[in-house]
Short mmCIF file of C-alpha atoms in Angstrom, two decimals:
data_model
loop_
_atom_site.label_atom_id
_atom_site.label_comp_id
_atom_site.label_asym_id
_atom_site.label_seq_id
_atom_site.Cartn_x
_atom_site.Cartn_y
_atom_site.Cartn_z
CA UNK A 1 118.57 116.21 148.27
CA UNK A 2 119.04 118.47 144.91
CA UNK A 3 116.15 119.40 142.40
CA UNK A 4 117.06 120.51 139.06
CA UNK A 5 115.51 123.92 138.15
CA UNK A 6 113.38 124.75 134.50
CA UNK A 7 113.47 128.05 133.82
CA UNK A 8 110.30 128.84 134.61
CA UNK A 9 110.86 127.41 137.88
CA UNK A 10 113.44 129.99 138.45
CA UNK A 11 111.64 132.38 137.27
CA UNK A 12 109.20 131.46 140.26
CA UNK A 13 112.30 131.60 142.74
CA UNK A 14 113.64 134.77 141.57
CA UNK A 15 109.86 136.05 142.04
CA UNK A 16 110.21 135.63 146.14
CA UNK A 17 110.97 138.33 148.64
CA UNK A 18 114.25 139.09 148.68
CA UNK A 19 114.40 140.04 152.51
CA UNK A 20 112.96 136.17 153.14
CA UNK A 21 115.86 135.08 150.61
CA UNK A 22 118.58 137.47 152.73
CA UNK A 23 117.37 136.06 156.15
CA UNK A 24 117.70 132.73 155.20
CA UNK A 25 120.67 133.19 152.89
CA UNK A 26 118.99 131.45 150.06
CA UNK A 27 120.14 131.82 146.53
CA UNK A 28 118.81 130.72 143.68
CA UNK A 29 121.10 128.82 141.27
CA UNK A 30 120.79 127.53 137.74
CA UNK A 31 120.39 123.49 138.76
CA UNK A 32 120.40 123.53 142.52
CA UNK A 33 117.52 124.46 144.81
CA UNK A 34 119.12 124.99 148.42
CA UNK A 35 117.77 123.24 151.62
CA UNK A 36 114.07 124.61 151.86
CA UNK A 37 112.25 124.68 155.07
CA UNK A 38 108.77 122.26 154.92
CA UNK A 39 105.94 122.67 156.65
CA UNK A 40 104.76 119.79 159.04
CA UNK A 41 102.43 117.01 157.65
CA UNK A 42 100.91 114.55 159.34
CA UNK A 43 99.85 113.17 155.80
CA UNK A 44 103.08 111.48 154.08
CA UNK A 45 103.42 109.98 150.72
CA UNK A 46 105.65 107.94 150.14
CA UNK A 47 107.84 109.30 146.33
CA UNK A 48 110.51 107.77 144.24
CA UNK A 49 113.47 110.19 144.37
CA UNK A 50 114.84 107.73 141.66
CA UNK A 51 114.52 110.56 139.03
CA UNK A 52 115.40 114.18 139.11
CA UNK A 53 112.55 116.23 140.24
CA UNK A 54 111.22 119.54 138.57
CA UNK A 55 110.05 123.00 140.74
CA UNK A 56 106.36 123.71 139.00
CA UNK A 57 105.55 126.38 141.79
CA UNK A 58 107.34 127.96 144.78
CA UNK A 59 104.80 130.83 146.83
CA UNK A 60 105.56 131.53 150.43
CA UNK A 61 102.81 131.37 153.12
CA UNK A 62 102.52 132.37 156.57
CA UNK A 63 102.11 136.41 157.43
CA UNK A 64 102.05 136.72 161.15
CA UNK A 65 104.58 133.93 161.31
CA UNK A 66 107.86 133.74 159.44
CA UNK A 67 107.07 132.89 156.31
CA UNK A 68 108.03 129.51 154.96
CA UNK A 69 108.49 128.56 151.76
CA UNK A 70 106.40 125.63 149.78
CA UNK A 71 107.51 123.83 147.14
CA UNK A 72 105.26 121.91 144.55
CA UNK A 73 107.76 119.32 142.52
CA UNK A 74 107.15 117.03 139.57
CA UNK A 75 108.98 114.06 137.95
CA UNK A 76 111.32 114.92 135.06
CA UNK A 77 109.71 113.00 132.95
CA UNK A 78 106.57 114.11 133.54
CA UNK A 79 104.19 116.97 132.99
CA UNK A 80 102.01 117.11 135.94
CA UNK A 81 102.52 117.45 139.95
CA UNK A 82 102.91 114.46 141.53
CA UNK A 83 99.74 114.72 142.86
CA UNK A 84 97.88 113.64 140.08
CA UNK A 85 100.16 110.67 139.08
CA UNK A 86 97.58 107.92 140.91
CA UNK A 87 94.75 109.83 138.65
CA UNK A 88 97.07 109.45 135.45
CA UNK A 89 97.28 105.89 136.58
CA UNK A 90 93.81 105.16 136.77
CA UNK A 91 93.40 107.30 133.59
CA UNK A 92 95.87 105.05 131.50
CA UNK A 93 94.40 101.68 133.15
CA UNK A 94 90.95 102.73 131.85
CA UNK A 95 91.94 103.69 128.84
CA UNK A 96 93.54 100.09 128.63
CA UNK A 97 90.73 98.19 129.64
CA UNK A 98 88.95 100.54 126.95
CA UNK A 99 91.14 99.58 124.09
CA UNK A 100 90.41 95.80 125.60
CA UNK A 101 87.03 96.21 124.88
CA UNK A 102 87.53 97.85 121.16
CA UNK A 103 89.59 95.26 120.05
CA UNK A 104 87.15 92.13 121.25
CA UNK A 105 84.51 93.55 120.10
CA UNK A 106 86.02 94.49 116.59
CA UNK A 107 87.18 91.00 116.51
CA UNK A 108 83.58 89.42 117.38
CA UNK A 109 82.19 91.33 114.87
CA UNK A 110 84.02 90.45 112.58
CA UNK A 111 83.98 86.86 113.01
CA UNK A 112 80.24 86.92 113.11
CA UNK A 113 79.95 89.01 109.63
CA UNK A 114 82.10 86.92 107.53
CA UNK A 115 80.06 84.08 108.55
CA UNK A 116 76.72 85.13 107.74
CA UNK A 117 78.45 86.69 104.88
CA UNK A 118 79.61 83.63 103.47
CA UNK A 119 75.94 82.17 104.75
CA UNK A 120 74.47 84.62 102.26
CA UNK A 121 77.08 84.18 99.37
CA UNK A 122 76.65 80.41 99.49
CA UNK A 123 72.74 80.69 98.96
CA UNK A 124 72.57 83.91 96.91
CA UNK A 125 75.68 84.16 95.30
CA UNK A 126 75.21 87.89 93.88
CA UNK A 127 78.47 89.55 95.53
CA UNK A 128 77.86 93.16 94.12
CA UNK A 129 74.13 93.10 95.23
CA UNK A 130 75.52 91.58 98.67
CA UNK A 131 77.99 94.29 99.33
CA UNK A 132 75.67 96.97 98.27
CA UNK A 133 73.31 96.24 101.24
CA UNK A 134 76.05 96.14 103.07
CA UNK A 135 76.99 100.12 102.78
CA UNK A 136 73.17 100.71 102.44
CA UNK A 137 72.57 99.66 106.08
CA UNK A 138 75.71 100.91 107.63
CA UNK A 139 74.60 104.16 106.41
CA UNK A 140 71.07 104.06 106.78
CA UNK A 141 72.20 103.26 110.41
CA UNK A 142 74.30 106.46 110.93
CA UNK A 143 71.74 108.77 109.51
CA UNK A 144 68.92 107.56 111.90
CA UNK A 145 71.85 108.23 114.53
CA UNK A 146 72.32 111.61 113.46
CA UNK A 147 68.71 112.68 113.65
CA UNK A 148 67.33 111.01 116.66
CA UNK A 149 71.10 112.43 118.77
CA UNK A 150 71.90 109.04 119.37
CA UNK A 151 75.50 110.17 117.46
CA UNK A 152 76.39 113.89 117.01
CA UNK A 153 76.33 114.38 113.02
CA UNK A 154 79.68 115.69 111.40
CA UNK A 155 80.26 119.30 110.32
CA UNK A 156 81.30 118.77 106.90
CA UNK A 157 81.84 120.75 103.47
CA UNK A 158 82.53 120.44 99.84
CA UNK A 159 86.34 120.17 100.41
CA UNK A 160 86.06 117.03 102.78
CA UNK A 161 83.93 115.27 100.43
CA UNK A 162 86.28 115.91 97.78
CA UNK A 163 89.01 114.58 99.52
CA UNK A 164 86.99 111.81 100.88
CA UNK A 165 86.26 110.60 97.44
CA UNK A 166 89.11 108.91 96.30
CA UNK A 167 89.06 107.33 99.39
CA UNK A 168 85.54 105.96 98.43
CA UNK A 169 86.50 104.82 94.74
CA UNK A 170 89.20 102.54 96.71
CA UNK A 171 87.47 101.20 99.47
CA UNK A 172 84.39 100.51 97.24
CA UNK A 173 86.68 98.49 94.68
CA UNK A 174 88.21 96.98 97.92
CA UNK A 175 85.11 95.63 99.38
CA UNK A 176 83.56 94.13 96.11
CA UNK A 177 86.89 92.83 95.16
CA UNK A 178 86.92 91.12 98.81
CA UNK A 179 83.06 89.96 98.66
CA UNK A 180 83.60 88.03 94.68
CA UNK A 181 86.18 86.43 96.56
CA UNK A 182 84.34 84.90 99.29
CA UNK A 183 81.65 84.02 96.96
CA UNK A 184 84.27 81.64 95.13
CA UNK A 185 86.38 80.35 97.52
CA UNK A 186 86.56 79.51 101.37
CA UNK A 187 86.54 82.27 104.02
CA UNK A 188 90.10 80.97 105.50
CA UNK A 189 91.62 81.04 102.11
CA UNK A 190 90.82 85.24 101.28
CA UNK A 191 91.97 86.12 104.40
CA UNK A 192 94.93 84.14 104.10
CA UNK A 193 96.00 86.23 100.46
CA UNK A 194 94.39 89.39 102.42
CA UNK A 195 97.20 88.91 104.99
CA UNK A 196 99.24 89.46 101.94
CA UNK A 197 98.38 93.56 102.13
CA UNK A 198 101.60 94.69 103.84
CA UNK A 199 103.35 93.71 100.57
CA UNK A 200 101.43 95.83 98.17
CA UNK A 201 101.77 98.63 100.92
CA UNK A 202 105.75 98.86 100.45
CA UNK A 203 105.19 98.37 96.68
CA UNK A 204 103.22 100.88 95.94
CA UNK A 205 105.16 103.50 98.60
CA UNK A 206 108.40 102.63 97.20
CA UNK A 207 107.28 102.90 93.65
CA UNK A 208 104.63 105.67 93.29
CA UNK A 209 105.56 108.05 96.69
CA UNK A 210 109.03 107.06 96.37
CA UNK A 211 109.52 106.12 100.39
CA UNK A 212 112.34 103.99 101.22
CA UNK A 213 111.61 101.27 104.19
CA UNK A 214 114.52 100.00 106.43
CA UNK A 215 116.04 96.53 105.39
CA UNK A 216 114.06 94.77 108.31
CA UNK A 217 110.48 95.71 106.43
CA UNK A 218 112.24 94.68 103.03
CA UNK A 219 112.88 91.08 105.01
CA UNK A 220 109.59 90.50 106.32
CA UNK A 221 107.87 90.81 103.35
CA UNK A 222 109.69 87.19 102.62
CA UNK A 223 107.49 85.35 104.94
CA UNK A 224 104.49 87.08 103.68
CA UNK A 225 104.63 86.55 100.08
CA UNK A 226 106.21 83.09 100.49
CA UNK A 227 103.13 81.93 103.34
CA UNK A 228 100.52 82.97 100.19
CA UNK A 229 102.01 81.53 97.62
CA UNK A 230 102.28 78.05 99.47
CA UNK A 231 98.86 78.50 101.18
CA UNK A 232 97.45 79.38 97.46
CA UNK A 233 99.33 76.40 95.61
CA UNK A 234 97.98 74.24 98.55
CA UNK A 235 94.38 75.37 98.95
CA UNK A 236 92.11 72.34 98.02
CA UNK A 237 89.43 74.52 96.04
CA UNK A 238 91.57 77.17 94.40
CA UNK A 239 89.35 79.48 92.33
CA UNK A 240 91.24 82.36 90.14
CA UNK A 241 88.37 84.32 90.64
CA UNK A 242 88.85 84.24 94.59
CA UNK A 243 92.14 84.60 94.46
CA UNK A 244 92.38 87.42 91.91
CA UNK A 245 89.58 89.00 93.62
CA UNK A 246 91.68 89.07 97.18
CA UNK A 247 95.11 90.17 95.47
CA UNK A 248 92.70 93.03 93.97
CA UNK A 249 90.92 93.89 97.22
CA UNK A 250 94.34 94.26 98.50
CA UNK A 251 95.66 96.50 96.44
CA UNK A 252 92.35 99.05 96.66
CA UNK A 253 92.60 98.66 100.39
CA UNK A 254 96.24 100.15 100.68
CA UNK A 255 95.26 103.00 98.30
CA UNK A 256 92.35 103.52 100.30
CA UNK A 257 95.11 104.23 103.51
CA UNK A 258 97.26 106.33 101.49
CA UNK A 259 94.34 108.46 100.15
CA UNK A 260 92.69 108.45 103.80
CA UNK A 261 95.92 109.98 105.80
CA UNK A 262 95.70 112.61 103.41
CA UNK A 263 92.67 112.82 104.16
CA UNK A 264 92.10 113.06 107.65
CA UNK A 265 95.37 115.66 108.19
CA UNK A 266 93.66 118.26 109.91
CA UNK A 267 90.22 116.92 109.89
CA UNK A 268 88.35 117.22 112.79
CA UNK A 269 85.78 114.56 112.36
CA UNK A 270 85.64 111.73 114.07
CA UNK A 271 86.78 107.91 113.35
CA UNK A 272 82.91 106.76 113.33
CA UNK A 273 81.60 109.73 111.26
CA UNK A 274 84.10 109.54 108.83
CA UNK A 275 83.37 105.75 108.07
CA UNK A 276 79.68 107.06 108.07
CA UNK A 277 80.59 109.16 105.77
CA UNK A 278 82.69 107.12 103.41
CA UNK A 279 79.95 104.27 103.35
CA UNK A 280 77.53 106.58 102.06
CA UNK A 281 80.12 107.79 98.65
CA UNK A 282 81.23 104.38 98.59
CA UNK A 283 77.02 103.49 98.53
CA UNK A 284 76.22 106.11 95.88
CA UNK A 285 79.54 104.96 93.57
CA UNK A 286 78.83 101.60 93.81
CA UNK A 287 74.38 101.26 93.50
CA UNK A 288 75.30 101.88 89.60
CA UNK A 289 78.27 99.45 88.92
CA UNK A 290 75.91 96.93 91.03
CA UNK A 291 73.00 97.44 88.99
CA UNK A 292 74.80 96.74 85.36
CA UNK A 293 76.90 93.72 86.26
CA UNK A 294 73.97 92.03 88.14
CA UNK A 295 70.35 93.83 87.60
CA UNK A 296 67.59 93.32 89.36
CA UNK A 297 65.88 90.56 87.15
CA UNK A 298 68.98 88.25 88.65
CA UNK A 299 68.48 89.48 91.99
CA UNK A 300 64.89 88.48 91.75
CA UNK A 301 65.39 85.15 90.41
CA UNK A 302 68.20 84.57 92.92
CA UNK A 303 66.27 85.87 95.69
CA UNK A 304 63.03 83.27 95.14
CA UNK A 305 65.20 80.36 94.87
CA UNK A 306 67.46 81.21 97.71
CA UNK A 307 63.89 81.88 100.16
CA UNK A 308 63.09 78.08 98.89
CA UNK A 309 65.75 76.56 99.70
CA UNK A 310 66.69 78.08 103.05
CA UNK A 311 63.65 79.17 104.35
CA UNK A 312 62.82 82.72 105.88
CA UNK A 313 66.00 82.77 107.95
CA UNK A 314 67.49 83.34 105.01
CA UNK A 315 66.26 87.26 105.51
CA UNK A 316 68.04 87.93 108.58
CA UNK A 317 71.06 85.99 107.50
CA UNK A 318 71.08 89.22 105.05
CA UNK A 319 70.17 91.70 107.68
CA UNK A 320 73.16 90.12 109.70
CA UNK A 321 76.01 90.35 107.71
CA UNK A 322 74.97 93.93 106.21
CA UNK A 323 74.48 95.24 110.58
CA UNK A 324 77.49 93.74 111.48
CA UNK A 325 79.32 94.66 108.27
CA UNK A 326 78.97 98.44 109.50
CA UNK A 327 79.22 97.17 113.53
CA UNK A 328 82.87 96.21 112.68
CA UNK A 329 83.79 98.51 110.63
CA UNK A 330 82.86 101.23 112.75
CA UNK A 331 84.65 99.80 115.41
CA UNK A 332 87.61 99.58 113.83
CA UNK A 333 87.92 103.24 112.79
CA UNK A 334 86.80 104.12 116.50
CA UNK A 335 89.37 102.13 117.54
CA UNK A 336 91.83 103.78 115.64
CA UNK A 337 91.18 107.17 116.93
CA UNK A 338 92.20 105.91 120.28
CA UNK A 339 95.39 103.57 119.67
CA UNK A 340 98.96 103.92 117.03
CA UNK A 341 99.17 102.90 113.99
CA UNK A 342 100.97 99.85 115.38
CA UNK A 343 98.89 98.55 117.80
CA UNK A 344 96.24 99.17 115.24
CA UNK A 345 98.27 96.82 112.42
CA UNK A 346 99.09 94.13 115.24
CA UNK A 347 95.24 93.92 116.16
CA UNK A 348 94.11 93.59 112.52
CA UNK A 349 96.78 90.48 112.40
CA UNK A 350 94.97 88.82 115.39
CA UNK A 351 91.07 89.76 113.89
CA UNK A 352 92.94 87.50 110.43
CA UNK A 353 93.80 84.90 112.57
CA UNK A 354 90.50 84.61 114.91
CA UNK A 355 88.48 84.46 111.38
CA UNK A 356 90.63 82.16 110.12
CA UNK A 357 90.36 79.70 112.88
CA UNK A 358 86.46 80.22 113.09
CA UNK A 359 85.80 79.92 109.56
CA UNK A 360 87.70 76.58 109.30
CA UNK A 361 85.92 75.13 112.66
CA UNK A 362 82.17 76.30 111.54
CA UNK A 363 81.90 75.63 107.46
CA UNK A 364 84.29 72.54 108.44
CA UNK A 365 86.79 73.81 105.84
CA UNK A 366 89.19 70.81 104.48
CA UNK A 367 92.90 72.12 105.29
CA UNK A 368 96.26 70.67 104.52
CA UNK A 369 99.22 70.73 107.22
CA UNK A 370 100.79 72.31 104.27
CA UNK A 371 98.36 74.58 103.14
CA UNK A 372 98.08 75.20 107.35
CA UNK A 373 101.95 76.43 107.57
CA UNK A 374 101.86 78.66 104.68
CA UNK A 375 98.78 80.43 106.51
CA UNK A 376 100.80 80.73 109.63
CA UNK A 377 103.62 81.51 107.75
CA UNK A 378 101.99 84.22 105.98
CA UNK A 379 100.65 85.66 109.49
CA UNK A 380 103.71 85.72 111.59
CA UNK A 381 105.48 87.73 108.31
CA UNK A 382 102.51 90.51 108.57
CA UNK A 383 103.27 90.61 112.40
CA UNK A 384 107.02 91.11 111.54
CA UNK A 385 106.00 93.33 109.31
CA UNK A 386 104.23 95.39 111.93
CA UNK A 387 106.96 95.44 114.14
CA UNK A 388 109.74 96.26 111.77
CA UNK A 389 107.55 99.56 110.07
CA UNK A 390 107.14 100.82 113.85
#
């Protein structure tokens, strides 16, 4: 059997007695550990010699005795003892069945929000008002967090705000731009041209920061744009507003990325406080812009007539979509603090398709096979999209 030596492992070897060393004539050599005397164990675990093992310690026991020497030994590729490889194990399954959890419950969220939201949109169709309540509860959530403990507040200061606020301006445009298009057209149908935001990615990299992609990214864009267009020439109740509202919220959402990994380099808060934190600028940026295209004489008139017709379930079809609004949000950045960019991309691709599916079964959404293959078309391009950026 032969162990190949780190330095610091002969370091360790070069450390023992030499009279031990003389009377067993052992020498220690730059990748070969010579035949070492073990002590008897009644205990044995059963190893895979299959890779080369490292020395992390070598100490001699035994005083009255002669001494012998033990030998502690990892994998090569690893960076612990071997006896903590079943805890790593169970450390990397929980952490799975963690991730598990993240993802269904960022995908149930979100599948439950843009219901109610389009719910809300069909009975009070005020979109800026709508997505103003939305930010207004996430972050009237987060601050009742922060001072009864339930969530430990950030430490910020005046430089992560001003960072964070072009951030804001983006996702604020991005989440109006989405909302005026659900208010026009079907659910299925913006997150079909929403599936579309890989493309604007590369476009605006290539052309503003000047990154080049490999040819594989370059292809999978095909798919992509070419699933929108047909879903969009196919949809049954095309709306420019929807449409141009989607293809907008697109475009805000990738500057909102680019802006936020500036952002967070070197920031120590955490994914939920920092979408906290963002829904709060993005809340005080948009309350204005809210106010002047809508006011609260329409709100009014809207609100009365909506209460009529739908009844007083009409109020917590408001108070759901602006809770789980935040809920999925939130659990989306969390979820990002714990998994790759990647992994991150592919599970946004399978929260598109689980809305999509719902949408069309619960507002019984009129879809042509056509119209269905350019959706699918347009998904399996953002997943090869996904896979060729990684």
């Amino acid at each position: 059997m032969s162990f190949s030596l780190k330095q610091s492992a002969l370091a360790a070897c070069n450390d023992v007695s030499n009279s031990v060393l003389q009377r067993r004539s052992l020498s220690c050599r730059s990748s070969i550990l010579p035949p070492l005397v073990f002590q008897n164990n009644s205990k044995r675990t059963n190893l895979s010699l299959s890779k080369p093992l490292h020395v992390s310690a070598v100490e001699i026991i035994g005083k009255d005795k002669e001494p012998v020497i033990k030998c502690r030994a990892y994998e090569a590729d690893k960076s612990q003892p071997i006896e903590a490889a079943a805890e790593e194990v169970k450390s990397e399954a929980a952490k799975r069945v963690k991730i598990g959890i993240y993802f269904a419950t960022w995908w149930a969220l979100n599948v439950v929000f843009n219901i109610y939201n389009k719910k809300v949109l069909n009975a009070y169709p005020y979109p800026w008002l709508t997505s103003t309540l939305s930010l207004a509860c996430g972050s009237l959530m987060m601050l009742i967090s922060w001072a009864t403990r339930i969530a430990e507040a950030p430490k910020t200061d005046f430089e992560f705000w001003k960072t964070l606020f072009p951030v804001a301006v983006a996702h604020t445009i991005g989440h109006v731009a989405a909302t005026v298009s659900m208010s026009k057209v079907a659910v299925s149908f913006t997150h079909i041209i929403k599936s579309g935001e890989p493309a604007f990615s590369v476009l605006v990299s290539s052309l503003l920061l000047g990154e080049s992609f490999p040819p594989a990214v370059y292809l999978s864009l095909v798919p992509i744009i070419g699933g929108c267009a047909l879903a969009a020439v196919t949809e049954l109740n095309f709306n420019m507003t929807g449409f141009m509202g989607a293809m907008i919220s697109n475009l805000a959402f990738v500057f909102r990325n680019i802006f936020s990994k500036k952002g967070m380099k070197g920031n120590s808060v955490s994914g939920m406080n920092y979408y906290a934190c963002l829904s709060m600028l993005s809340l005080v940026i948009l309350t204005p812009f809210a106010i002047a295209v809508e006011g609260p004489q329409m709100w009014a008139v809207g609100w009365e007539k909506a209460l009529s017709q739908i009844g007083p379930q009409f109020i917590w079809w408001v108070a759901a979509q602006s809770i789980f609004y935040h809920l999925y949000n939130q659990v989306s950045y969390m979820s990002l603090d714990q998994i790759s960019p990647l992994t991150f991309s592919i599970g946004n691709t399978m929260k598109r398709i689980s809305v999509i599916v719902s949408s069309i079964i619960i507002f019984h959404t009129p879809v042509q096979p056509v119209n269905a293959v350019g959706a699918a078309i347009a998904i399996l391009g953002t997943f090869l999209y996904s896979q060729a950026k990684a």
